mmCIF file of C-alpha atoms in Angstrom:
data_model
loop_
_atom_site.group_PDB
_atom_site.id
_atom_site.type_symbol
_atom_site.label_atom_id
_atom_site.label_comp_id
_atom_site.label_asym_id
_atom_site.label_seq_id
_atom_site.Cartn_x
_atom_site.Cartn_y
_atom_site.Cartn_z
ATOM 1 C CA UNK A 1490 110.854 71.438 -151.737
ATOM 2 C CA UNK A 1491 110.592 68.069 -153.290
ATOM 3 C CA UNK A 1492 114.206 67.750 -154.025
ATOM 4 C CA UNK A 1493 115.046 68.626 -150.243
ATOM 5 C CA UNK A 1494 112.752 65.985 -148.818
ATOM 6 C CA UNK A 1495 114.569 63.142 -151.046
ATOM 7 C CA UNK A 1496 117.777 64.509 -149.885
ATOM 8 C CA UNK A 1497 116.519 64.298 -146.808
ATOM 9 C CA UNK A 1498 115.234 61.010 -146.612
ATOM 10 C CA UNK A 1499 118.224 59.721 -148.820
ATOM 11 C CA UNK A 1500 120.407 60.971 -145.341
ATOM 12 C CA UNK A 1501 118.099 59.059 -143.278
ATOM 13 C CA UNK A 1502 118.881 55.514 -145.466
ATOM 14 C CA UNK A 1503 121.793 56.127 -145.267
ATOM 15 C CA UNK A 1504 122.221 56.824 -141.924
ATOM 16 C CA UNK A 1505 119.876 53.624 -141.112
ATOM 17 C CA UNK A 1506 122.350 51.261 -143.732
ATOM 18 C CA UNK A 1507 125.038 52.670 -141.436
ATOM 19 C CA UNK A 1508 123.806 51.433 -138.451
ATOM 20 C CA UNK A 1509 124.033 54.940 -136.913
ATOM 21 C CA UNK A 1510 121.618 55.333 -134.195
ATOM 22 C CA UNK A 1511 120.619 52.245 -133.963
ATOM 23 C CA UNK A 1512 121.520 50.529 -130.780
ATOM 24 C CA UNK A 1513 119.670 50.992 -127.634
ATOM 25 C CA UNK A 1514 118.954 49.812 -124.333
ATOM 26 C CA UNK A 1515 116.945 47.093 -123.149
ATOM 27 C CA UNK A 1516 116.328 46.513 -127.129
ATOM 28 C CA UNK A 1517 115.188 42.468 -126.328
ATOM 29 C CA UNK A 1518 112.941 43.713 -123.149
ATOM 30 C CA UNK A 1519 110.138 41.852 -125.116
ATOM 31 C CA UNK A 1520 111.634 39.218 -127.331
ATOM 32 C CA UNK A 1521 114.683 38.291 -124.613
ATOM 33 C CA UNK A 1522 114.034 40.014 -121.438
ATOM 34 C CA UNK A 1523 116.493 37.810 -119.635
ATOM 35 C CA UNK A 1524 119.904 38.270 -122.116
ATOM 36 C CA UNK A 1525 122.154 39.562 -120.023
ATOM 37 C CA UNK A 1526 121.891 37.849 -117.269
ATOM 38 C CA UNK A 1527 121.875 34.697 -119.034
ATOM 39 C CA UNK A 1528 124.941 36.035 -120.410
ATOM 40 C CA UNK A 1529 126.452 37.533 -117.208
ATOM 41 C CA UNK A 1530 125.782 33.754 -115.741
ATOM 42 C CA UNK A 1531 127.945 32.178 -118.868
ATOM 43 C CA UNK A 1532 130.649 34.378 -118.679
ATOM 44 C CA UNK A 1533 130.881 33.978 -114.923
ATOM 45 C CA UNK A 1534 130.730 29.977 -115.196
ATOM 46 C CA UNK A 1535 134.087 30.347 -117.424
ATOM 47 C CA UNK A 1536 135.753 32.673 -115.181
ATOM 48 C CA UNK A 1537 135.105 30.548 -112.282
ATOM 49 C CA UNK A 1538 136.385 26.954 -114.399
ATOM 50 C CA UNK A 1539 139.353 29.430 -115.125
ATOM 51 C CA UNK A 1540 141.113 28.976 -111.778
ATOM 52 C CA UNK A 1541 144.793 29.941 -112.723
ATOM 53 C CA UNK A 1542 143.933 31.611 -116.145
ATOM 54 C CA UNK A 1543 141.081 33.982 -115.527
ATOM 55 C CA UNK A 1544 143.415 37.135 -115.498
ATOM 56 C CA UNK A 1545 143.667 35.488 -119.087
ATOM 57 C CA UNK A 1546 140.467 34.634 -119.820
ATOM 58 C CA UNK A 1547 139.000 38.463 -118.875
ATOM 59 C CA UNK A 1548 142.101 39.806 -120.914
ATOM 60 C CA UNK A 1549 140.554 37.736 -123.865
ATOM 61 C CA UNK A 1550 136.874 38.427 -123.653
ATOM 62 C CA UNK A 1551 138.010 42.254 -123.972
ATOM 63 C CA UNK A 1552 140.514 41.662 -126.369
ATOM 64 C CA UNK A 1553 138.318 40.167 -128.400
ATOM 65 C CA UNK A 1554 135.881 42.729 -128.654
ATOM 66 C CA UNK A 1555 138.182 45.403 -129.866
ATOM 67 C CA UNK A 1556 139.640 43.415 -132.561
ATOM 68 C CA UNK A 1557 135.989 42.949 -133.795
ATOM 69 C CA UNK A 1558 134.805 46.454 -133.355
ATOM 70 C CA UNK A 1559 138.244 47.970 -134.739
ATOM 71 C CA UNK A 1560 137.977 45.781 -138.217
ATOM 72 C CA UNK A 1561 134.343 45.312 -139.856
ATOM 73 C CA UNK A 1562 132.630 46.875 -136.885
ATOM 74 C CA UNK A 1563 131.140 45.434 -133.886
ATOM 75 C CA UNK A 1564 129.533 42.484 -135.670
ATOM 76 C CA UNK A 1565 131.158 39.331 -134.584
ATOM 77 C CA UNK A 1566 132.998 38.969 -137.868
ATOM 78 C CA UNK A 1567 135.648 38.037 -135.565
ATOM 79 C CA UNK A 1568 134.576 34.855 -134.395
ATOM 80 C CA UNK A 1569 133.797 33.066 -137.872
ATOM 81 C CA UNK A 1570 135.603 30.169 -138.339
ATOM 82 C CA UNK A 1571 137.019 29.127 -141.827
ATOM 83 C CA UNK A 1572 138.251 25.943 -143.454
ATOM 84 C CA UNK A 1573 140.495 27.656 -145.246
ATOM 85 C CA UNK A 1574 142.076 29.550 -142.394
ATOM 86 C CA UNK A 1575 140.753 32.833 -144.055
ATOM 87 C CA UNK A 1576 138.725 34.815 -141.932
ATOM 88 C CA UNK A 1577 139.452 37.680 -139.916
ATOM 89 C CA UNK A 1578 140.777 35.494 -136.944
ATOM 90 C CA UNK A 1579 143.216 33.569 -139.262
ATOM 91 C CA UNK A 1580 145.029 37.017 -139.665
ATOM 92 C CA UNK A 1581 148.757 37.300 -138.379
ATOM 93 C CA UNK A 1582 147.396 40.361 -136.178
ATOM 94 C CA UNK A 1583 144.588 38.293 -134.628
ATOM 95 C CA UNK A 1584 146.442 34.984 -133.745
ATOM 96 C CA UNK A 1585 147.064 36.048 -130.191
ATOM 97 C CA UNK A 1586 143.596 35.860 -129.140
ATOM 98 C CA UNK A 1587 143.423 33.478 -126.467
ATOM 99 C CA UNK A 1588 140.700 30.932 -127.005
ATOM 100 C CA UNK A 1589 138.758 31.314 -123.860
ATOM 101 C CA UNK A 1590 137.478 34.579 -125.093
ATOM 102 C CA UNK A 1591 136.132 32.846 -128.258
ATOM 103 C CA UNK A 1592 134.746 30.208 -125.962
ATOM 104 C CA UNK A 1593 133.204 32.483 -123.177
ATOM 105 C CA UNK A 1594 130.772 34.009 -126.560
ATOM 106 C CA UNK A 1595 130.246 30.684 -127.636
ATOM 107 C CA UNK A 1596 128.695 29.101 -124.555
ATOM 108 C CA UNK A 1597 127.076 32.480 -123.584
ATOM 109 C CA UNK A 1598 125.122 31.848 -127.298
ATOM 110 C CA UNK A 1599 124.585 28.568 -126.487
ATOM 111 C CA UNK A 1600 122.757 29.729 -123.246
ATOM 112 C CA UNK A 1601 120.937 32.331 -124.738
ATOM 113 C CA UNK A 1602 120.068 30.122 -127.736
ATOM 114 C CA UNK A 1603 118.207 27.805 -124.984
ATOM 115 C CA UNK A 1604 116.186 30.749 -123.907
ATOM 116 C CA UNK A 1605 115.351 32.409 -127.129
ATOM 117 C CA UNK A 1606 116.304 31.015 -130.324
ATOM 118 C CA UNK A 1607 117.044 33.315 -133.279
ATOM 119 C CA UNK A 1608 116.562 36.255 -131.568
ATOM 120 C CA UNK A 1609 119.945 37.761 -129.635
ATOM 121 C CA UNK A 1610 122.852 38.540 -132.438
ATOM 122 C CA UNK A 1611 126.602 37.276 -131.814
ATOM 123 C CA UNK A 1612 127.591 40.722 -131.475
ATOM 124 C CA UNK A 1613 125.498 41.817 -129.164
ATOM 125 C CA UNK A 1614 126.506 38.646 -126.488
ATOM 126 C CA UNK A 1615 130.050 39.882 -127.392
ATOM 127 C CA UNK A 1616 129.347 43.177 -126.225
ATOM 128 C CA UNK A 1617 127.664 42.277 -122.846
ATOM 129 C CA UNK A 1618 130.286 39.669 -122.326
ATOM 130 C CA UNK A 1619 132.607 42.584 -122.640
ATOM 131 C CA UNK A 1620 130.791 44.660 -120.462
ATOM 132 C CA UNK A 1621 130.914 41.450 -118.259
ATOM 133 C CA UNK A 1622 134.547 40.880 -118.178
ATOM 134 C CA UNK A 1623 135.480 44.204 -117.357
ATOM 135 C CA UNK A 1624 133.131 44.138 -114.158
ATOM 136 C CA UNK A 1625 135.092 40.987 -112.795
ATOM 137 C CA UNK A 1626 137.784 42.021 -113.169
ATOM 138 C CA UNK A 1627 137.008 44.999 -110.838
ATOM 139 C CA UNK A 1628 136.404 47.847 -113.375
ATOM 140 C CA UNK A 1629 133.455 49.859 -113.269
ATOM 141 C CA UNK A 1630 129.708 48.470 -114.439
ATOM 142 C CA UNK A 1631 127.874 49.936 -116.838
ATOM 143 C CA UNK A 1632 124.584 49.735 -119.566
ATOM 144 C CA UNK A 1633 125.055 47.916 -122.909
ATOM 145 C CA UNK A 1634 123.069 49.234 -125.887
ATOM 146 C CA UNK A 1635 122.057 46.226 -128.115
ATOM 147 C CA UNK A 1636 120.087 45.814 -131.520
ATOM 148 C CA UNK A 1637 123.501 44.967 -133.388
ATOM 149 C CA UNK A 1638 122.949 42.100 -136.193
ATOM 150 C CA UNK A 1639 125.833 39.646 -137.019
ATOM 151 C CA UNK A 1640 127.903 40.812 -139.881
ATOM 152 C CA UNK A 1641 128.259 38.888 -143.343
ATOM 153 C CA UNK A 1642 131.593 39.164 -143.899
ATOM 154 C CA UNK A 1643 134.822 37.893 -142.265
ATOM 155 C CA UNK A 1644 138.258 38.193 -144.713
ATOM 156 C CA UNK A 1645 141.862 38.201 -142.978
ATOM 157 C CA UNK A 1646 142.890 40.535 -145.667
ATOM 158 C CA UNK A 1647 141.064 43.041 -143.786
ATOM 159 C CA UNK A 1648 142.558 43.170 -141.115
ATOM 160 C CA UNK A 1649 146.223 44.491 -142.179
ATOM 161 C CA UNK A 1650 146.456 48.145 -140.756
ATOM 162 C CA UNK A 1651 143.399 48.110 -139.058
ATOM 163 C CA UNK A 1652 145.122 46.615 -135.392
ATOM 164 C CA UNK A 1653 146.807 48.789 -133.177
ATOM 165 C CA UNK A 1654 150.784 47.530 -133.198
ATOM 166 C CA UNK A 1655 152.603 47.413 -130.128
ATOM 167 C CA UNK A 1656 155.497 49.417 -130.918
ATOM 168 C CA UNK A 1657 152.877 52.013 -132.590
ATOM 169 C CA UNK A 1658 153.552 56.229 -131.362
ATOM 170 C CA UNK A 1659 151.286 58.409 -130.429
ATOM 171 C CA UNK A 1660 150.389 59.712 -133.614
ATOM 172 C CA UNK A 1661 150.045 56.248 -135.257
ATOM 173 C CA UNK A 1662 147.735 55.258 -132.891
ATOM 174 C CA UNK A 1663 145.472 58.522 -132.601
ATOM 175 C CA UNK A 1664 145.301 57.739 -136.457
ATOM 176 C CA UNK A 1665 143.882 54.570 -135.962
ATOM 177 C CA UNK A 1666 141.307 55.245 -133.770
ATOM 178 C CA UNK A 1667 140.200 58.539 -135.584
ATOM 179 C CA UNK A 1668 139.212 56.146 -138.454
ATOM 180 C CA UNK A 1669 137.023 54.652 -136.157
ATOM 181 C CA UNK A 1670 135.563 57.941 -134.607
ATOM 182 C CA UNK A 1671 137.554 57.311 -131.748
ATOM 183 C CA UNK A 1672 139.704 60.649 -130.600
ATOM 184 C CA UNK A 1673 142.909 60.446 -128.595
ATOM 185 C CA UNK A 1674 141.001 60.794 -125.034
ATOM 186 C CA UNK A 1675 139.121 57.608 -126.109
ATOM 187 C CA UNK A 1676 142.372 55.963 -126.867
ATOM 188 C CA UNK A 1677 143.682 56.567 -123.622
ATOM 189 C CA UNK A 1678 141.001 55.978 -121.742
ATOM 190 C CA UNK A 1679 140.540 52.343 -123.807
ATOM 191 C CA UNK A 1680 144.658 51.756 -123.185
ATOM 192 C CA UNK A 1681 143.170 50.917 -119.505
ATOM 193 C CA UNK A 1682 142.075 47.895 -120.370
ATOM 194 C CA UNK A 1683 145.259 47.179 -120.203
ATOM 195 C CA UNK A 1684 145.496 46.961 -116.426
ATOM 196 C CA UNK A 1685 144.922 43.572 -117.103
ATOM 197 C CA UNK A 1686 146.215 40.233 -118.956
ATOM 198 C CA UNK A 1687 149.879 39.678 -120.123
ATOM 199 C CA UNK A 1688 152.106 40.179 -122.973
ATOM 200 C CA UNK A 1689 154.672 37.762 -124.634
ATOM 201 C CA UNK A 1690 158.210 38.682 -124.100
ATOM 202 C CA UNK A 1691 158.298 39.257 -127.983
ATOM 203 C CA UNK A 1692 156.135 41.688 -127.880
ATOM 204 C CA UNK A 1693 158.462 44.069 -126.000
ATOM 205 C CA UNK A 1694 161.826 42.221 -126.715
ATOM 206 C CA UNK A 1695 163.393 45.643 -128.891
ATOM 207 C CA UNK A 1696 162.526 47.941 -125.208
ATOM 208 C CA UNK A 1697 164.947 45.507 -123.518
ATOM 209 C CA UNK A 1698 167.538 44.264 -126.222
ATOM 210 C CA UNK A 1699 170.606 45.278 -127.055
ATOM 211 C CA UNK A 1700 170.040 48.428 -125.011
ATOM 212 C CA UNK A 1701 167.360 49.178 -122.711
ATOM 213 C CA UNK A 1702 164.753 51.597 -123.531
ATOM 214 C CA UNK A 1703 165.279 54.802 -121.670
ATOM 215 C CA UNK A 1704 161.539 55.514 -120.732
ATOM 216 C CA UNK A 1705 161.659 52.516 -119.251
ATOM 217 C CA UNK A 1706 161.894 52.713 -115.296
ATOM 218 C CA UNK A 1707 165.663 50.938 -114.594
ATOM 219 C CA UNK A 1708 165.004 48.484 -112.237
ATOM 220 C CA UNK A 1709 161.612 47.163 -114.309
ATOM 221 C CA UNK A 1710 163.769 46.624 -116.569
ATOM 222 C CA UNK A 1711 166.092 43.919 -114.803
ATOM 223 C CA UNK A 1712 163.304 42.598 -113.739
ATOM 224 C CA UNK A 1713 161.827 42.148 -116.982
ATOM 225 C CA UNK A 1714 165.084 41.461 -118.522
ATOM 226 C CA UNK A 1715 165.350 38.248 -115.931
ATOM 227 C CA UNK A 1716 162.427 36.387 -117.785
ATOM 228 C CA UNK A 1717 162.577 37.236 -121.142
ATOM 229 C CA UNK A 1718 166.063 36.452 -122.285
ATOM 230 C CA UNK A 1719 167.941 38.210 -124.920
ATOM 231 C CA UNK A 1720 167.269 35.458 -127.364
ATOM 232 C CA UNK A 1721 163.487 35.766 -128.370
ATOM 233 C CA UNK A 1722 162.363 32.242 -127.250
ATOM 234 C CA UNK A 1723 159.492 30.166 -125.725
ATOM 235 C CA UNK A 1724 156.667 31.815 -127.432
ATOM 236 C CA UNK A 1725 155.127 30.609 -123.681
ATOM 237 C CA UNK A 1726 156.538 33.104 -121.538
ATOM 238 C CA UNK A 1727 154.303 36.259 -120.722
ATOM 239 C CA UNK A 1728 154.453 38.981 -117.999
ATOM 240 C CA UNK A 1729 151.999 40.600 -116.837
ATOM 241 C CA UNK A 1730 150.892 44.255 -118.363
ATOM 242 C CA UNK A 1731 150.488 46.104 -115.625
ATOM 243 C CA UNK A 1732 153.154 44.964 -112.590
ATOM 244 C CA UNK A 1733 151.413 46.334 -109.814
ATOM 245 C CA UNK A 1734 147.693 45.302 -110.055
ATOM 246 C CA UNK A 1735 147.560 42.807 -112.742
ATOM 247 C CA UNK A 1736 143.912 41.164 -111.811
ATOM 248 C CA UNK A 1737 142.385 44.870 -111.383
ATOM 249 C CA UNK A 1738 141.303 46.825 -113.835
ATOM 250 C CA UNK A 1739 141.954 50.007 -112.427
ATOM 251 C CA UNK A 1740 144.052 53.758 -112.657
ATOM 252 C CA UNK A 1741 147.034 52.031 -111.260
ATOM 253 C CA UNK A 1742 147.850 51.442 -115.054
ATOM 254 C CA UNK A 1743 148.509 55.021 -115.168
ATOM 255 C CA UNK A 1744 150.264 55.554 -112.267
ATOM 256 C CA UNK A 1745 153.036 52.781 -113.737
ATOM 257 C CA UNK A 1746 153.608 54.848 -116.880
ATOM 258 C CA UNK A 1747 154.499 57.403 -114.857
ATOM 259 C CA UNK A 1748 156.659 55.800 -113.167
ATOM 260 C CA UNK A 1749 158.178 54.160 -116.311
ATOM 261 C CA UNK A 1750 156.551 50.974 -116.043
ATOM 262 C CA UNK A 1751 154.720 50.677 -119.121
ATOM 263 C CA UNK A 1752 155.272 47.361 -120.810
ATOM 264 C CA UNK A 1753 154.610 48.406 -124.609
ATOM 265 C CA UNK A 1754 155.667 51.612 -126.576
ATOM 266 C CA UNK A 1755 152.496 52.154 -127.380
ATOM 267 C CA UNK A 1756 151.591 51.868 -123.511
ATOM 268 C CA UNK A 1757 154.504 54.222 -122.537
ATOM 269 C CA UNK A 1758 154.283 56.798 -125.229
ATOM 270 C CA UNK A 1759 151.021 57.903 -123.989
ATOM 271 C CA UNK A 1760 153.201 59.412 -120.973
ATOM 272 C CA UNK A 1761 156.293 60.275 -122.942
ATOM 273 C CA UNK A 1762 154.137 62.387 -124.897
ATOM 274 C CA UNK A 1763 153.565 65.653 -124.234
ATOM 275 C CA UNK A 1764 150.557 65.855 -126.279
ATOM 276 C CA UNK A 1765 148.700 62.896 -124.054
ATOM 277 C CA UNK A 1766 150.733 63.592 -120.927
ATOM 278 C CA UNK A 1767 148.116 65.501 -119.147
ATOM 279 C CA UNK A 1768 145.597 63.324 -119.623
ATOM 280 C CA UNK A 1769 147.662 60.251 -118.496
ATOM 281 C CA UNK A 1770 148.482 62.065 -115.264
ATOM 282 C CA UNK A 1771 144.514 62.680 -114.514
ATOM 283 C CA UNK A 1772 143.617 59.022 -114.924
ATOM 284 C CA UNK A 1773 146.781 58.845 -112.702
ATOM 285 C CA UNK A 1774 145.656 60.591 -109.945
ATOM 286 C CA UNK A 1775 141.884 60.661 -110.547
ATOM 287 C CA UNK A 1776 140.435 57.040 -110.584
ATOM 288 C CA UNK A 1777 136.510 58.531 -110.897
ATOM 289 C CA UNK A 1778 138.004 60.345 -114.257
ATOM 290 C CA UNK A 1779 139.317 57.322 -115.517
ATOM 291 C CA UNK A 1780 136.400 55.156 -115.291
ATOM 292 C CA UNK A 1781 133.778 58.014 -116.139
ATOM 293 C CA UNK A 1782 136.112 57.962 -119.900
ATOM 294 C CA UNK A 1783 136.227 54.079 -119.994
ATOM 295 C CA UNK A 1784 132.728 53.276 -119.947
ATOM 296 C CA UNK A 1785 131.704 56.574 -121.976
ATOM 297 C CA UNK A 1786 134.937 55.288 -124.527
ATOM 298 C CA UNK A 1787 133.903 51.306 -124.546
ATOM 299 C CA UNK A 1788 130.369 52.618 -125.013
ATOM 300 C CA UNK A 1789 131.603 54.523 -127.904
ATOM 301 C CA UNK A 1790 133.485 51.699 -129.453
ATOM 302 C CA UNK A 1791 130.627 49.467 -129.057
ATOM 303 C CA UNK A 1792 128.807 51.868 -131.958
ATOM 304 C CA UNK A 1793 132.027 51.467 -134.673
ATOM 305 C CA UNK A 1794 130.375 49.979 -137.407
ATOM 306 C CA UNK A 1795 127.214 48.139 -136.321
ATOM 307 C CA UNK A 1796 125.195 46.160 -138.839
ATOM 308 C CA UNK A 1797 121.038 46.593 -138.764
ATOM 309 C CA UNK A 1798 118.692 45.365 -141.498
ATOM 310 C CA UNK A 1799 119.366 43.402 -144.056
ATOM 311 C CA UNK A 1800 123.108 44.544 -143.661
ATOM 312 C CA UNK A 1801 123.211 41.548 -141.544
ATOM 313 C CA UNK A 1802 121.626 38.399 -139.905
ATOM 314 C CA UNK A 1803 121.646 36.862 -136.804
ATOM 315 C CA UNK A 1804 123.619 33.590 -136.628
ATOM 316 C CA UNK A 1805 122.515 30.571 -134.996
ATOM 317 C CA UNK A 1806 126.031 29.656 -134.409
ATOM 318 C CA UNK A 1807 128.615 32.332 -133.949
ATOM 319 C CA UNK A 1808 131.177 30.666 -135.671
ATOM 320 C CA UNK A 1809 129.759 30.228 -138.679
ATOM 321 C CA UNK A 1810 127.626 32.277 -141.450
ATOM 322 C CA UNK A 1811 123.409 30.963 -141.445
ATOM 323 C CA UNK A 1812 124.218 30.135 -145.138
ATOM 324 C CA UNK A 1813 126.974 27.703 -144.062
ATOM 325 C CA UNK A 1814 126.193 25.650 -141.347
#
């Protein structure tokens, strides 16, 4: 009996170390009642100031929260800054995050810092200001659970193999996620947030040149074809990832890989597939289905490897460790 109640209770520390089960709602209703509004108001201030970039800026704030959440967890490892250009944002996989998703986190701390010093972690403001984004940008609303600390580590080597690549297939990327307890209906549903933002031309460059991809719908082609030239250029040219509704965060995603107009191979496989097919043809036709999977998947993601305890701190600045600034 003895033995069985260590084992027991060794589960439990684990369990706790983990961070599993940890994260609820309204977690500052005492100690920071007023957090996410405080946060909603930051986030809303930089998407206003935006004017011809907020497409960008939402695409950013989002982006930016599954590159956290996919490497050391959802601690804000992310945005640590380093001298030496090696933390996780220094990696080759992470330079494409714009900087007014870094920002948007930065001045939401700030804000929150005013109201309640030392008491509202990094991650967690990145995690509202995610939940944020994807309501401006006309997605669908939903709770946060907080009670995430700030992790203590933030390493670019890392982050190698733990980003999902553009040109990725289906089973690379239901890989991927399934190492972050993610399954392939999450991954789909999460591919949605990609009814927003743009890509660089390089990013899709082999689908067009020297022969055209054949999933890809013909005359999206010539269209893309007429910006991004055969010679991979201007690093400053982008198109939009989803053609149709490209400030909406919405089903209509789906309904252009059906119709051949994804802009990445790892967009367009989950049609091409058979395996995922199915389910890319319910979000197609289904908008209710799609967002009842995105917020139960983004709510999901927001548990990947959350830091409670001493397994982490939280930082007075976002962008840097307590023990360096």
């Amino acid at each position: 009996m003895e033995v069985s109640i260590r084992l027991i209770l060794l589960m439990v520390l684990i369990a706790v170390g983990r961070g599993e089960g940890q994260l609820v709602e309204n977690f500052y209703s005492k100690t920071c009642p007023n957090v996410e509004a405080i946060v909603k108001q930051a986030v809303f201030t930089k998407f206003s100031k935006a004017n011809a970039t907020r497409q960008a800026t939402l695409q950013a704030t989002l982006r930016l929260f599954f590159h956290d959440c996919f490497i050391e967890g959802c601690d804000a490892s992310i945005m640590i800054a380093s001298a030496n250009n090696n933390a996780e944002k220094d990696a080759g996989e992470n330079l494409s995050l714009a900087g007014d998703g870094f920002d948007a986190v930065i001045k939401a701390k700030q804000a929150v810092e005013g109201a309640c010093p030392g008491i509202v972690s990094c991650a967690d403001i990145l995690a509202i200001a995610a939940r944020d984004a994807v309501v401006l940008a006309g997605g669908p609303s939903f709770s946060v659970e907080l009670g995430r600390r700030d992790g203590l580590i933030s390493n670019k080597s890392r982050v190698h193999h733990n980003i999902p690549d553009p040109s990725f297939n289906l089973s690379q990327l239901t890989t991927l996620f399934a190492r972050k307890n993610l399954s392939q209906f999450d991954m789909i549903a999460l591919s949605g947030a990609h009814s927003v933002g743009v890509s660089n031309c390089s990013r899709f460059h082999s689908r067009l040149y020297p022969v055209v991809d054949p999933s890809l719908n013909l005359n999206y082609a010539k269209q893309l074809m007429a910006t991004c030239s055969k010679k991979i250029g201007n690093p400053q040219v982008f198109v939009n990832l989803d053609p149709e509704t490209p400030k909406v965060l919405d089903n209509v995603y789906y309904q252009n890989l059906v119709a051949g107009k994804g802009l990445l191979t790892s967009d367009e496989v989950l049609y091409t597939d058979p395996e995922s097919q199915p389910t890319v043809k319910d979000f197609a036709s289904n908008p209710g289905h799609f967002n009842a999977a995105f917020i139960a998947a983004i709510k999901k993601l927001g548990r990947v490897g959350v830091k409670t305890g001493n397994l982490g701190e939280i930082r007075r600045d976002c962008a840097a460790f307590n023990n360096e600034d």
